[in-house]
Amino acid sequence: MAKGQAESDKTVCNHEATTTVSFDATAQGHIGHDKEPNTDKQEETISEDIHAANMKTDAEKDAMEAGEVAPTPDPNIVDWSGPDDPENPRNWSKAYKLTNIIVISLSVLYTNLATTMFAPGAATMQREFGFKSNTVEVLTITMASLGFALGQLFIPPMSEVFGRMPIYRTSSILYMGFTAGCARSTDVAEFLVFRLLTGMAAASYMSTGGGTVADLLPKEERGVAMAIFTAGPLFGPVLGPIVGGFVVENLGWRCSINILKSKAARLRKETGNPNLRASGDEQTPIKQLVLHALTRPMKFLFTSPIVALSSLYIAFNFGVTMLLFATFPTVYENTYQWSVSVSGLAYIGVGIGCAIGVITFAKLSDRLLNAEGGNYHAERRLIMMMFVSPMFPIGLFIYGWTTEYKVHWVVPIIGTAICGPGAVIINSSSQTYIIDIFGPQAAASALAAITLLRNLTGAFLPLAAPTLYANLGIGWGNSVLAFITVGFIPVPIYFYLYGASLRKRFPVEI
């Protein structure tokens, strides 16, 4: 929900005003409120509702200093009962918070298994349904990614309006139903439609999960959680072809606004006051809230250079990864005469590399962020990304040319293993950086912009693989992709040097 900042010190926040997201090097996700570059770390607010209350308090202090009477707080607003309120998710036990993060991360993992689990059996499906088309074969693998992309257009903003729990529950039910439809398909068109719908239903886990992490944890503790969460889109496609199936996980989650609504409902019953409502639960028509929320991802994408460049970088890397996943069976079956069942083992190299990337990011991300003691700089999230980014194109070069010249199969697998840490750390560092600078109040919409481009590229770039390899061969085909990836290597360096000034120069109006 957007909140506007007052034009003068006497004006209290108005929900219908335009909010400006303006961050400097020490900003911690607050909207419409800049800080000096060397301010000590402060606890990030769990939602913009609490932030609005802080803004209101500041306005009251300024008014009193000017000899004016501060506005009287609305007695019907239900907010947290202080910083130690046990109903505040930030105050839950570490074990409980970690359990919820793991459940959501496993949901991301399981739903992404569907993306490539079918890869080894695509040729068998061709024979059963009686079609022969390389493009359709790739579509059977990537159609779920297209569904993921389409889901980003409405699911994350809806979660910021209605809360995360209703979105998770509804998506889980739809996901199971559409998955059953895939299993019972009788022709390729029906299968592709259900694959698309399955991806749309699964989009809630991928796009909203980052917002859940931001709700639960302050920025200083997000490294491990984001490493676990962002590994799902990469580990899922790796494990899919190996295990040959996926598990549907049904979960729910409580976001802060829903907890406050429950608290307000309980207090209405206990006190008999029907006017009590949750902080942030504005009396704005649902239609207006939904339409406003739907435009937020596009505003982030088109008005923030940080979100735009991060989206392009993540999207291209993910698209190349999906291209590799979609073509591994064909490449290894044709080059090394592997059987359909054995070809699934080609994904092990990427899986090992991704595991190394997850462990590395989890161990070092928060440590690097807090290395300067009391001074917080969001750009320190990008340090690992700067050093690891070259690994992705290096791995592509090795994979492409060793398969071109039919070097022993273990060498191209080593090449894809080198790609793994690069893919994970590029993805994890970028998304954690975005969450840190935009905060929990806008994290879902900002990440939705990234996930939209990522999954569109993941859906369509693999379609170019048959033509790319047929015209250039595996060596030069992968080299072209690697050279493009090299062009993105300066992106984290640029953000590290100029990210703070970019946030001031290009604030996001939401």
Short mmCIF file of C-alpha atoms in Angstrom, two decimals:
data_model
loop_
_atom_site.label_atom_id
_atom_site.label_comp_id
_atom_site.label_asym_id
_atom_site.label_seq_id
_atom_site.Cartn_x
_atom_site.Cartn_y
_atom_site.Cartn_z
CA MET A 1 0.00 0.00 0.00
CA ALA A 2 1.35 3.34 -0.93
CA LYS A 3 1.55 6.26 1.45
CA GLY A 4 2.38 9.82 0.57
CA GLN A 5 4.74 12.03 2.53
CA ALA A 6 3.50 15.41 3.73
CA GLU A 7 4.29 18.54 1.75
CA SER A 8 4.88 20.37 5.02
CA ASP A 9 5.83 19.33 8.51
CA LYS A 10 2.24 19.83 9.64
CA THR A 11 0.74 17.40 7.17
CA VAL A 12 0.28 13.77 8.17
CA CYS A 13 0.72 10.87 5.68
CA ASN A 14 -2.09 10.57 3.15
CA HIS A 15 -2.71 7.18 1.50
CA GLU A 16 -3.85 8.67 -1.81
CA ALA A 17 -0.81 10.88 -2.31
CA THR A 18 2.15 9.82 -4.45
CA THR A 19 4.97 8.11 -2.63
CA THR A 20 8.59 8.62 -3.68
CA VAL A 21 11.08 5.85 -3.06
CA SER A 22 14.37 7.72 -2.65
CA PHE A 23 17.37 5.92 -1.21
CA ASP A 24 20.94 6.85 -0.48
CA ALA A 25 23.91 4.70 0.51
CA THR A 26 22.49 4.09 3.98
CA ALA A 27 18.80 3.87 3.16
CA GLN A 28 17.14 0.86 4.68
CA GLY A 29 13.99 0.43 2.67
CA HIS A 30 12.16 3.56 3.87
CA ILE A 31 9.88 5.36 1.42
CA GLY A 32 10.10 9.09 0.98
CA HIS A 33 12.78 9.54 3.64
CA ASP A 34 16.52 9.99 2.90
CA LYS A 35 19.39 9.71 5.35
CA GLU A 36 22.95 10.98 5.41
CA PRO A 37 25.54 8.57 3.91
CA ASN A 38 27.30 7.61 7.16
CA THR A 39 24.30 7.11 9.48
CA ASP A 40 24.64 4.16 11.87
CA LYS A 41 22.65 1.02 11.08
CA GLN A 42 19.04 1.16 12.18
CA GLU A 43 16.50 -1.56 12.44
CA GLU A 44 14.52 -1.72 9.20
CA THR A 45 10.75 -1.43 9.63
CA ILE A 46 8.76 -4.57 9.04
CA SER A 47 6.24 -2.77 6.87
CA GLU A 48 5.43 0.64 5.55
CA ASP A 49 2.67 0.85 8.12
CA ILE A 50 5.23 1.14 10.92
CA HIS A 51 7.30 3.48 8.77
CA ALA A 52 4.27 5.74 8.31
CA ALA A 53 3.87 5.88 12.06
CA ASN A 54 7.50 6.93 12.42
CA MET A 55 7.01 9.65 9.80
CA LYS A 56 3.99 10.85 11.71
CA THR A 57 5.98 11.00 14.97
CA ASP A 58 8.70 13.06 13.27
CA ALA A 59 6.10 15.47 11.96
CA GLU A 60 4.64 15.87 15.43
CA LYS A 61 8.07 16.63 16.94
CA ASP A 62 8.79 19.23 14.26
CA ALA A 63 5.42 20.83 14.84
CA MET A 64 5.99 21.08 18.60
CA GLU A 65 9.43 22.60 18.09
CA ALA A 66 7.78 25.23 15.92
CA GLY A 67 5.30 26.04 18.69
CA GLU A 68 2.42 24.28 17.01
CA VAL A 69 0.10 21.62 18.41
CA ALA A 70 0.79 18.13 17.06
CA PRO A 71 -2.13 16.15 15.60
CA THR A 72 -3.90 13.70 17.89
CA PRO A 73 -3.27 10.05 16.95
CA ASP A 74 -6.28 8.08 15.72
CA PRO A 75 -7.31 5.87 18.67
CA ASN A 76 -8.90 3.35 16.29
CA ILE A 77 -5.61 2.38 14.63
CA VAL A 78 -4.25 -0.99 15.79
CA ASP A 79 -0.47 -1.27 15.49
CA TRP A 80 2.26 -3.37 17.08
CA SER A 81 2.36 -3.15 20.89
CA GLY A 82 5.93 -1.88 20.91
CA PRO A 83 9.12 -3.32 19.45
CA ASP A 84 8.78 -6.57 21.47
CA ASP A 85 5.25 -7.45 20.37
CA PRO A 86 5.27 -11.29 20.11
CA GLU A 87 2.81 -11.13 17.20
CA ASN A 88 5.36 -9.23 15.10
CA PRO A 89 7.02 -11.79 12.77
CA ARG A 90 10.39 -10.15 13.42
CA ASN A 91 10.09 -11.31 17.05
CA TRP A 92 9.34 -14.94 16.30
CA SER A 93 11.99 -17.49 17.26
CA LYS A 94 14.84 -18.04 14.83
CA ALA A 95 13.86 -21.68 14.43
CA TYR A 96 10.27 -20.78 13.52
CA LYS A 97 11.33 -18.10 11.05
CA LEU A 98 13.88 -20.42 9.46
CA THR A 99 11.27 -23.19 9.21
CA ASN A 100 8.91 -20.92 7.29
CA ILE A 101 11.69 -19.74 4.99
CA ILE A 102 12.68 -23.35 4.27
CA VAL A 103 9.06 -24.30 3.50
CA ILE A 104 8.74 -21.46 1.00
CA SER A 105 12.15 -22.24 -0.49
CA LEU A 106 11.18 -25.90 -0.91
CA SER A 107 8.00 -24.77 -2.65
CA VAL A 108 10.11 -22.74 -5.08
CA LEU A 109 12.34 -25.77 -5.56
CA TYR A 110 9.49 -28.20 -6.16
CA THR A 111 7.59 -25.99 -8.59
CA ASN A 112 10.75 -25.37 -10.59
CA LEU A 113 11.30 -29.11 -10.92
CA ALA A 114 8.44 -28.96 -13.44
CA THR A 115 10.44 -26.72 -15.73
CA THR A 116 12.91 -29.39 -16.85
CA MET A 117 11.71 -32.66 -15.34
CA PHE A 118 10.17 -33.46 -18.69
CA ALA A 119 13.34 -32.83 -20.70
CA PRO A 120 14.56 -36.46 -20.91
CA GLY A 121 11.07 -37.63 -21.96
CA ALA A 122 10.35 -35.01 -24.62
CA ALA A 123 11.35 -37.35 -27.45
CA THR A 124 9.13 -40.11 -26.07
CA MET A 125 6.20 -37.70 -25.97
CA GLN A 126 6.82 -36.83 -29.60
CA ARG A 127 6.39 -40.46 -30.57
CA GLU A 128 3.31 -40.97 -28.41
CA PHE A 129 1.47 -37.87 -29.63
CA GLY A 130 2.69 -38.24 -33.20
CA PHE A 131 4.48 -34.93 -33.84
CA LYS A 132 8.02 -34.03 -34.84
CA SER A 133 9.12 -30.46 -34.18
CA ASN A 134 12.21 -29.24 -32.37
CA THR A 135 10.40 -26.02 -31.45
CA VAL A 136 7.44 -27.84 -29.91
CA GLU A 137 9.83 -30.14 -28.08
CA VAL A 138 11.53 -27.14 -26.46
CA LEU A 139 8.14 -25.57 -25.70
CA THR A 140 7.13 -28.61 -23.67
CA ILE A 141 10.04 -27.71 -21.40
CA THR A 142 9.86 -23.90 -21.37
CA MET A 143 6.09 -23.30 -21.35
CA ALA A 144 6.14 -23.37 -17.55
CA SER A 145 8.64 -20.49 -17.56
CA LEU A 146 6.25 -18.48 -19.72
CA GLY A 147 3.57 -19.15 -17.12
CA PHE A 148 5.94 -17.95 -14.39
CA ALA A 149 6.43 -14.72 -16.34
CA LEU A 150 2.73 -14.08 -16.90
CA GLY A 151 2.04 -14.70 -13.23
CA GLN A 152 4.36 -11.83 -12.30
CA LEU A 153 1.93 -9.36 -13.85
CA PHE A 154 -0.66 -9.75 -11.12
CA ILE A 155 0.34 -12.15 -8.30
CA PRO A 156 3.03 -10.11 -6.43
CA PRO A 157 1.02 -6.85 -6.40
CA MET A 158 -2.03 -8.80 -5.23
CA SER A 159 0.02 -10.20 -2.35
CA GLU A 160 0.82 -6.66 -1.21
CA VAL A 161 -2.89 -5.81 -1.21
CA PHE A 162 -4.46 -8.97 0.21
CA GLY A 163 -1.50 -10.49 2.06
CA ARG A 164 0.71 -13.44 1.29
CA MET A 165 -1.29 -16.24 2.93
CA PRO A 166 -4.38 -16.09 0.64
CA ILE A 167 -2.12 -15.96 -2.42
CA TYR A 168 -0.03 -18.95 -1.30
CA ARG A 169 -3.09 -21.04 -0.48
CA THR A 170 -4.96 -20.29 -3.69
CA SER A 171 -1.86 -20.86 -5.80
CA SER A 172 -1.19 -24.20 -4.13
CA ILE A 173 -4.67 -25.49 -4.93
CA LEU A 174 -4.49 -24.30 -8.54
CA TYR A 175 -0.99 -25.70 -8.92
CA MET A 176 -2.07 -29.18 -7.86
CA GLY A 177 -5.09 -29.09 -10.19
CA PHE A 178 -3.12 -27.94 -13.23
CA THR A 179 -0.39 -30.48 -12.49
CA ALA A 180 -3.00 -33.23 -12.58
CA GLY A 181 -4.15 -31.81 -15.91
CA CYS A 182 -0.62 -32.18 -17.31
CA ALA A 183 -0.52 -35.82 -16.24
CA ARG A 184 -3.87 -36.58 -17.91
CA SER A 185 -3.23 -34.72 -21.17
CA THR A 186 -4.10 -36.63 -24.34
CA ASP A 187 -2.41 -34.37 -26.92
CA VAL A 188 0.45 -31.90 -27.04
CA ALA A 189 -1.77 -28.79 -27.21
CA GLU A 190 -3.59 -29.78 -24.03
CA PHE A 191 -0.27 -30.52 -22.34
CA LEU A 192 1.16 -27.11 -23.28
CA VAL A 193 -1.91 -25.28 -21.97
CA PHE A 194 -1.71 -27.03 -18.60
CA ARG A 195 2.04 -26.40 -18.44
CA LEU A 196 1.36 -22.69 -18.94
CA LEU A 197 -1.32 -22.65 -16.24
CA THR A 198 0.92 -24.61 -13.87
CA GLY A 199 3.64 -21.98 -14.28
CA MET A 200 1.20 -19.15 -13.61
CA ALA A 201 0.02 -20.82 -10.41
CA ALA A 202 3.59 -21.45 -9.26
CA ALA A 203 4.60 -17.82 -9.83
CA SER A 204 3.43 -16.87 -6.34
CA TYR A 205 6.21 -18.82 -4.63
CA MET A 206 8.99 -17.34 -6.76
CA SER A 207 7.88 -13.73 -6.76
CA THR A 208 6.30 -13.36 -3.32
CA GLY A 209 8.82 -15.43 -1.37
CA GLY A 210 11.40 -12.64 -1.46
CA GLY A 211 8.89 -10.32 0.16
CA THR A 212 8.28 -12.91 2.87
CA VAL A 213 12.01 -13.04 3.61
CA ALA A 214 12.02 -9.24 3.90
CA ASP A 215 9.02 -9.39 6.26
CA LEU A 216 10.76 -11.86 8.55
CA LEU A 217 14.37 -10.73 8.73
CA PRO A 218 16.33 -7.47 9.01
CA LYS A 219 18.85 -6.85 6.25
CA GLU A 220 21.79 -7.91 8.40
CA GLU A 221 20.42 -11.48 8.60
CA ARG A 222 19.11 -12.07 5.08
CA GLY A 223 22.17 -13.63 3.48
CA VAL A 224 21.50 -17.27 4.42
CA ALA A 225 17.75 -16.96 3.83
CA MET A 226 18.19 -15.45 0.37
CA ALA A 227 20.82 -18.04 -0.53
CA ILE A 228 18.32 -20.79 0.27
CA PHE A 229 15.42 -19.03 -1.43
CA THR A 230 17.14 -18.01 -4.67
CA ALA A 231 18.66 -21.48 -5.15
CA GLY A 232 15.23 -22.90 -5.99
CA PRO A 233 14.94 -21.64 -9.59
CA LEU A 234 18.34 -23.20 -10.35
CA PHE A 235 18.29 -26.39 -8.27
CA GLY A 236 14.74 -27.23 -9.35
CA PRO A 237 15.58 -27.56 -13.05
CA VAL A 238 18.75 -29.46 -12.11
CA LEU A 239 16.99 -32.02 -9.92
CA GLY A 240 13.94 -32.34 -12.20
CA PRO A 241 15.52 -34.47 -14.92
CA ILE A 242 17.46 -36.50 -12.35
CA VAL A 243 14.52 -37.53 -10.16
CA GLY A 244 12.02 -37.51 -13.05
CA GLY A 245 9.22 -35.80 -11.18
CA PHE A 246 8.29 -33.10 -8.70
CA VAL A 247 6.40 -32.75 -5.42
CA VAL A 248 3.59 -30.26 -4.92
CA GLU A 249 3.90 -28.36 -1.66
CA ASN A 250 0.90 -26.62 -0.10
CA LEU A 251 1.84 -23.81 2.26
CA GLY A 252 0.56 -20.71 3.86
CA TRP A 253 2.23 -17.67 5.30
CA ARG A 254 1.26 -14.81 7.53
CA CYS A 255 2.37 -11.41 6.48
CA SER A 256 2.41 -8.52 8.91
CA ILE A 257 -0.72 -6.75 7.67
CA ASN A 258 -2.80 -9.93 8.04
CA ILE A 259 -1.53 -10.44 11.59
CA LEU A 260 -2.52 -6.86 12.44
CA LYS A 261 -5.94 -7.42 10.87
CA SER A 262 -6.41 -10.50 13.06
CA LYS A 263 -5.27 -8.50 16.07
CA ALA A 264 -7.72 -5.70 15.21
CA ALA A 265 -10.55 -8.22 14.81
CA ARG A 266 -9.80 -9.72 18.23
CA LEU A 267 -9.69 -6.27 19.87
CA ARG A 268 -12.98 -5.27 18.20
CA LYS A 269 -14.59 -8.30 19.81
CA GLU A 270 -12.97 -7.71 23.22
CA THR A 271 -13.63 -3.94 23.43
CA GLY A 272 -16.86 -3.65 21.49
CA ASN A 273 -15.34 -0.85 19.35
CA PRO A 274 -16.32 -1.57 15.70
CA ASN A 275 -14.05 1.19 14.37
CA LEU A 276 -10.75 -0.49 15.23
CA ARG A 277 -8.69 -1.39 12.16
CA ALA A 278 -5.16 -2.49 11.43
CA SER A 279 -2.46 0.09 10.83
CA GLY A 280 -2.22 0.41 7.07
CA ASP A 281 -5.69 -1.06 6.51
CA GLU A 282 -6.90 2.02 4.66
CA GLN A 283 -10.54 2.49 3.73
CA THR A 284 -9.71 2.63 0.03
CA PRO A 285 -11.80 0.72 -2.53
CA ILE A 286 -10.31 -2.67 -3.39
CA LYS A 287 -10.49 -1.89 -7.11
CA GLN A 288 -8.33 1.21 -6.64
CA LEU A 289 -5.83 -0.67 -4.49
CA VAL A 290 -5.51 -3.53 -6.99
CA LEU A 291 -5.11 -1.27 -10.02
CA HIS A 292 -2.50 0.76 -8.16
CA ALA A 293 -0.60 -2.36 -7.12
CA LEU A 294 -0.62 -3.83 -10.63
CA THR A 295 1.31 -0.86 -12.00
CA ARG A 296 4.07 -1.00 -9.41
CA PRO A 297 6.34 -3.67 -10.99
CA MET A 298 6.34 -1.81 -14.30
CA LYS A 299 7.20 1.47 -12.56
CA PHE A 300 10.19 -0.15 -10.92
CA LEU A 301 11.29 -1.67 -14.22
CA PHE A 302 11.02 1.52 -16.26
CA THR A 303 12.04 4.19 -13.74
CA SER A 304 14.86 2.56 -11.78
CA PRO A 305 18.14 1.88 -13.64
CA ILE A 306 19.15 -0.46 -10.84
CA VAL A 307 16.06 -2.63 -11.27
CA ALA A 308 16.25 -2.45 -15.08
CA LEU A 309 19.91 -3.47 -15.40
CA SER A 310 19.62 -6.09 -12.67
CA SER A 311 16.59 -7.53 -14.43
CA LEU A 312 18.39 -7.75 -17.77
CA TYR A 313 21.47 -9.36 -16.23
CA ILE A 314 19.51 -11.94 -14.23
CA ALA A 315 17.16 -12.59 -17.14
CA PHE A 316 19.88 -13.31 -19.67
CA ASN A 317 21.80 -15.57 -17.29
CA PHE A 318 18.63 -17.45 -16.45
CA GLY A 319 17.68 -17.69 -20.12
CA VAL A 320 21.07 -19.19 -20.98
CA THR A 321 20.77 -21.59 -18.05
CA MET A 322 17.36 -22.73 -19.28
CA LEU A 323 18.74 -23.10 -22.80
CA LEU A 324 21.42 -25.42 -21.45
CA PHE A 325 18.87 -27.38 -19.43
CA ALA A 326 16.60 -27.76 -22.45
CA THR A 327 19.41 -28.99 -24.72
CA PHE A 328 21.49 -31.19 -22.39
CA PRO A 329 19.62 -34.40 -23.32
CA THR A 330 19.99 -33.84 -27.07
CA VAL A 331 23.63 -32.75 -26.84
CA TYR A 332 24.75 -35.65 -24.68
CA GLU A 333 22.65 -38.24 -26.51
CA ASN A 334 23.98 -37.16 -29.92
CA THR A 335 27.58 -36.40 -28.90
CA TYR A 336 28.26 -39.14 -26.37
CA GLN A 337 25.48 -41.62 -27.31
CA TRP A 338 23.98 -41.52 -23.83
CA SER A 339 20.62 -43.18 -23.26
CA VAL A 340 17.54 -41.17 -22.30
CA SER A 341 17.80 -42.24 -18.65
CA VAL A 342 21.53 -41.52 -18.37
CA SER A 343 21.23 -38.11 -20.07
CA GLY A 344 19.58 -36.77 -16.91
CA LEU A 345 22.92 -37.13 -15.15
CA ALA A 346 24.31 -34.31 -17.32
CA TYR A 347 22.65 -31.90 -14.89
CA ILE A 348 24.76 -33.04 -11.94
CA GLY A 349 27.61 -30.66 -12.81
CA VAL A 350 25.34 -27.62 -12.66
CA GLY A 351 23.83 -28.94 -9.45
CA ILE A 352 27.22 -29.24 -7.75
CA GLY A 353 28.19 -25.76 -8.92
CA CYS A 354 24.92 -24.29 -7.64
CA ALA A 355 25.44 -25.98 -4.27
CA ILE A 356 28.88 -24.38 -4.00
CA GLY A 357 27.35 -21.02 -4.89
CA VAL A 358 24.61 -21.32 -2.26
CA ILE A 359 27.06 -22.26 0.49
CA THR A 360 29.46 -19.47 -0.49
CA PHE A 361 26.75 -16.82 -0.59
CA ALA A 362 25.24 -17.97 2.70
CA LYS A 363 28.63 -17.89 4.45
CA LEU A 364 29.91 -14.57 3.13
CA SER A 365 27.01 -12.30 2.18
CA ASP A 366 26.02 -11.03 5.64
CA ARG A 367 29.66 -11.05 6.75
CA LEU A 368 30.67 -8.75 3.89
CA LEU A 369 27.64 -6.50 4.49
CA ASN A 370 28.58 -5.99 8.14
CA ALA A 371 32.35 -5.81 7.59
CA GLU A 372 32.44 -2.04 8.21
CA GLY A 373 30.93 -2.34 11.67
CA GLY A 374 28.33 0.33 12.35
CA ASN A 375 28.19 1.72 8.81
CA TYR A 376 25.68 0.16 6.45
CA HIS A 377 26.21 0.23 2.68
CA ALA A 378 23.77 -1.77 0.58
CA GLU A 379 26.28 -1.97 -2.28
CA ARG A 380 28.44 -4.33 -0.24
CA ARG A 381 25.95 -7.03 -1.25
CA LEU A 382 27.55 -6.84 -4.71
CA ILE A 383 31.15 -7.63 -3.71
CA MET A 384 30.86 -11.37 -4.33
CA MET A 385 28.94 -10.76 -7.54
CA MET A 386 31.78 -8.64 -8.94
CA PHE A 387 34.31 -11.43 -8.42
CA VAL A 388 32.14 -14.39 -9.41
CA SER A 389 30.43 -12.97 -12.53
CA PRO A 390 33.26 -14.07 -14.91
CA MET A 391 32.73 -17.71 -13.91
CA PHE A 392 29.51 -17.98 -15.92
CA PRO A 393 30.98 -17.15 -19.35
CA ILE A 394 34.15 -19.14 -18.58
CA GLY A 395 32.03 -22.22 -17.93
CA LEU A 396 30.08 -21.63 -21.15
CA PHE A 397 33.26 -21.48 -23.22
CA ILE A 398 34.52 -24.74 -21.68
CA TYR A 399 31.19 -26.52 -22.17
CA GLY A 400 30.72 -25.35 -25.76
CA TRP A 401 34.14 -26.19 -27.16
CA THR A 402 34.69 -29.46 -25.30
CA THR A 403 31.38 -30.84 -26.59
CA GLU A 404 32.17 -29.47 -30.07
CA TYR A 405 35.37 -31.54 -30.19
CA LYS A 406 33.89 -34.47 -28.25
CA VAL A 407 36.33 -34.25 -25.36
CA HIS A 408 35.63 -36.74 -22.56
CA TRP A 409 32.15 -36.11 -21.16
CA VAL A 410 33.45 -35.19 -17.71
CA VAL A 411 35.09 -32.01 -19.06
CA PRO A 412 31.90 -30.29 -20.32
CA ILE A 413 30.22 -31.28 -17.06
CA ILE A 414 33.05 -29.53 -15.21
CA GLY A 415 32.42 -26.51 -17.45
CA THR A 416 28.75 -26.38 -16.45
CA ALA A 417 29.78 -26.85 -12.81
CA ILE A 418 31.85 -23.66 -13.14
CA CYS A 419 28.72 -21.89 -14.40
CA GLY A 420 26.81 -22.90 -11.26
CA PRO A 421 28.35 -20.56 -8.65
CA GLY A 422 28.15 -17.67 -11.10
CA ALA A 423 24.47 -18.28 -11.78
CA VAL A 424 23.56 -18.57 -8.09
CA ILE A 425 25.58 -15.62 -6.79
CA ILE A 426 24.52 -13.29 -9.62
CA ASN A 427 20.90 -14.11 -8.88
CA SER A 428 21.16 -14.08 -5.07
CA SER A 429 23.30 -10.94 -4.79
CA SER A 430 21.09 -8.92 -7.13
CA GLN A 431 17.83 -9.89 -5.46
CA THR A 432 19.14 -9.39 -1.93
CA TYR A 433 20.49 -5.98 -2.95
CA ILE A 434 17.07 -5.05 -4.38
CA ILE A 435 15.31 -6.15 -1.19
CA ASP A 436 17.75 -4.22 0.99
CA ILE A 437 17.35 -0.92 -0.85
CA PHE A 438 13.58 -1.05 -1.39
CA GLY A 439 12.57 -2.72 1.87
CA PRO A 440 9.70 -5.10 2.67
CA GLN A 441 7.04 -2.57 1.69
CA ALA A 442 8.02 -2.69 -1.98
CA ALA A 443 10.16 -5.82 -2.25
CA ALA A 444 7.51 -8.01 -3.87
CA SER A 445 6.81 -5.50 -6.64
CA ALA A 446 10.50 -4.80 -7.31
CA LEU A 447 11.30 -8.52 -7.46
CA ALA A 448 8.23 -9.08 -9.65
CA ALA A 449 9.79 -6.85 -12.30
CA ILE A 450 12.97 -8.95 -12.19
CA THR A 451 11.14 -12.26 -12.21
CA LEU A 452 8.94 -11.17 -15.13
CA LEU A 453 11.91 -10.57 -17.42
CA ARG A 454 13.77 -13.59 -16.07
CA ASN A 455 11.01 -16.03 -16.90
CA LEU A 456 10.15 -14.48 -20.25
CA THR A 457 13.78 -14.98 -21.26
CA GLY A 458 13.76 -18.45 -19.75
CA ALA A 459 10.72 -19.31 -21.85
CA PHE A 460 11.82 -17.92 -25.21
CA LEU A 461 15.62 -17.97 -25.37
CA PRO A 462 15.74 -21.80 -25.42
CA LEU A 463 13.60 -21.69 -28.57
CA ALA A 464 16.63 -20.24 -30.36
CA ALA A 465 18.81 -23.21 -29.41
CA PRO A 466 18.03 -25.52 -32.37
CA THR A 467 18.73 -22.79 -34.94
CA LEU A 468 21.72 -21.44 -33.00
CA TYR A 469 23.42 -24.83 -32.76
CA ALA A 470 22.48 -25.84 -36.30
CA ASN A 471 24.00 -22.70 -37.85
CA LEU A 472 27.00 -22.11 -35.56
CA GLY A 473 27.62 -25.45 -33.93
CA ILE A 474 27.79 -26.10 -30.21
CA GLY A 475 31.17 -24.38 -29.84
CA TRP A 476 30.43 -21.04 -31.47
CA GLY A 477 26.79 -21.15 -30.42
CA ASN A 478 27.71 -21.21 -26.74
CA SER A 479 30.54 -18.75 -27.36
CA VAL A 480 28.05 -16.17 -28.67
CA LEU A 481 26.06 -16.55 -25.46
CA ALA A 482 29.25 -16.31 -23.40
CA PHE A 483 30.37 -13.10 -25.13
CA ILE A 484 27.00 -11.47 -24.40
CA THR A 485 27.33 -12.53 -20.77
CA VAL A 486 30.78 -10.93 -20.63
CA GLY A 487 29.12 -7.63 -21.53
CA PHE A 488 27.15 -7.73 -18.27
CA ILE A 489 30.20 -8.20 -16.02
CA PRO A 490 30.63 -4.40 -15.44
CA VAL A 491 27.05 -4.07 -14.11
CA PRO A 492 27.77 -4.95 -10.43
CA ILE A 493 30.95 -2.84 -10.54
CA TYR A 494 28.94 0.13 -11.79
CA PHE A 495 26.31 -0.33 -9.07
CA TYR A 496 28.99 -0.71 -6.39
CA LEU A 497 30.55 2.62 -7.37
CA TYR A 498 27.46 4.64 -8.28
CA GLY A 499 24.47 2.81 -6.77
CA ALA A 500 23.87 5.37 -4.02
CA SER A 501 23.81 8.29 -6.46
CA LEU A 502 21.56 6.35 -8.86
CA ARG A 503 18.98 5.88 -6.12
CA LYS A 504 18.96 9.61 -5.40
CA ARG A 505 18.86 10.58 -9.06
CA PHE A 506 16.14 8.11 -10.06
CA PRO A 507 13.62 7.78 -7.21
CA VAL A 508 10.67 5.49 -7.87
CA GLU A 509 7.18 6.92 -7.54
CA ILE A 510 4.75 4.25 -6.40
#
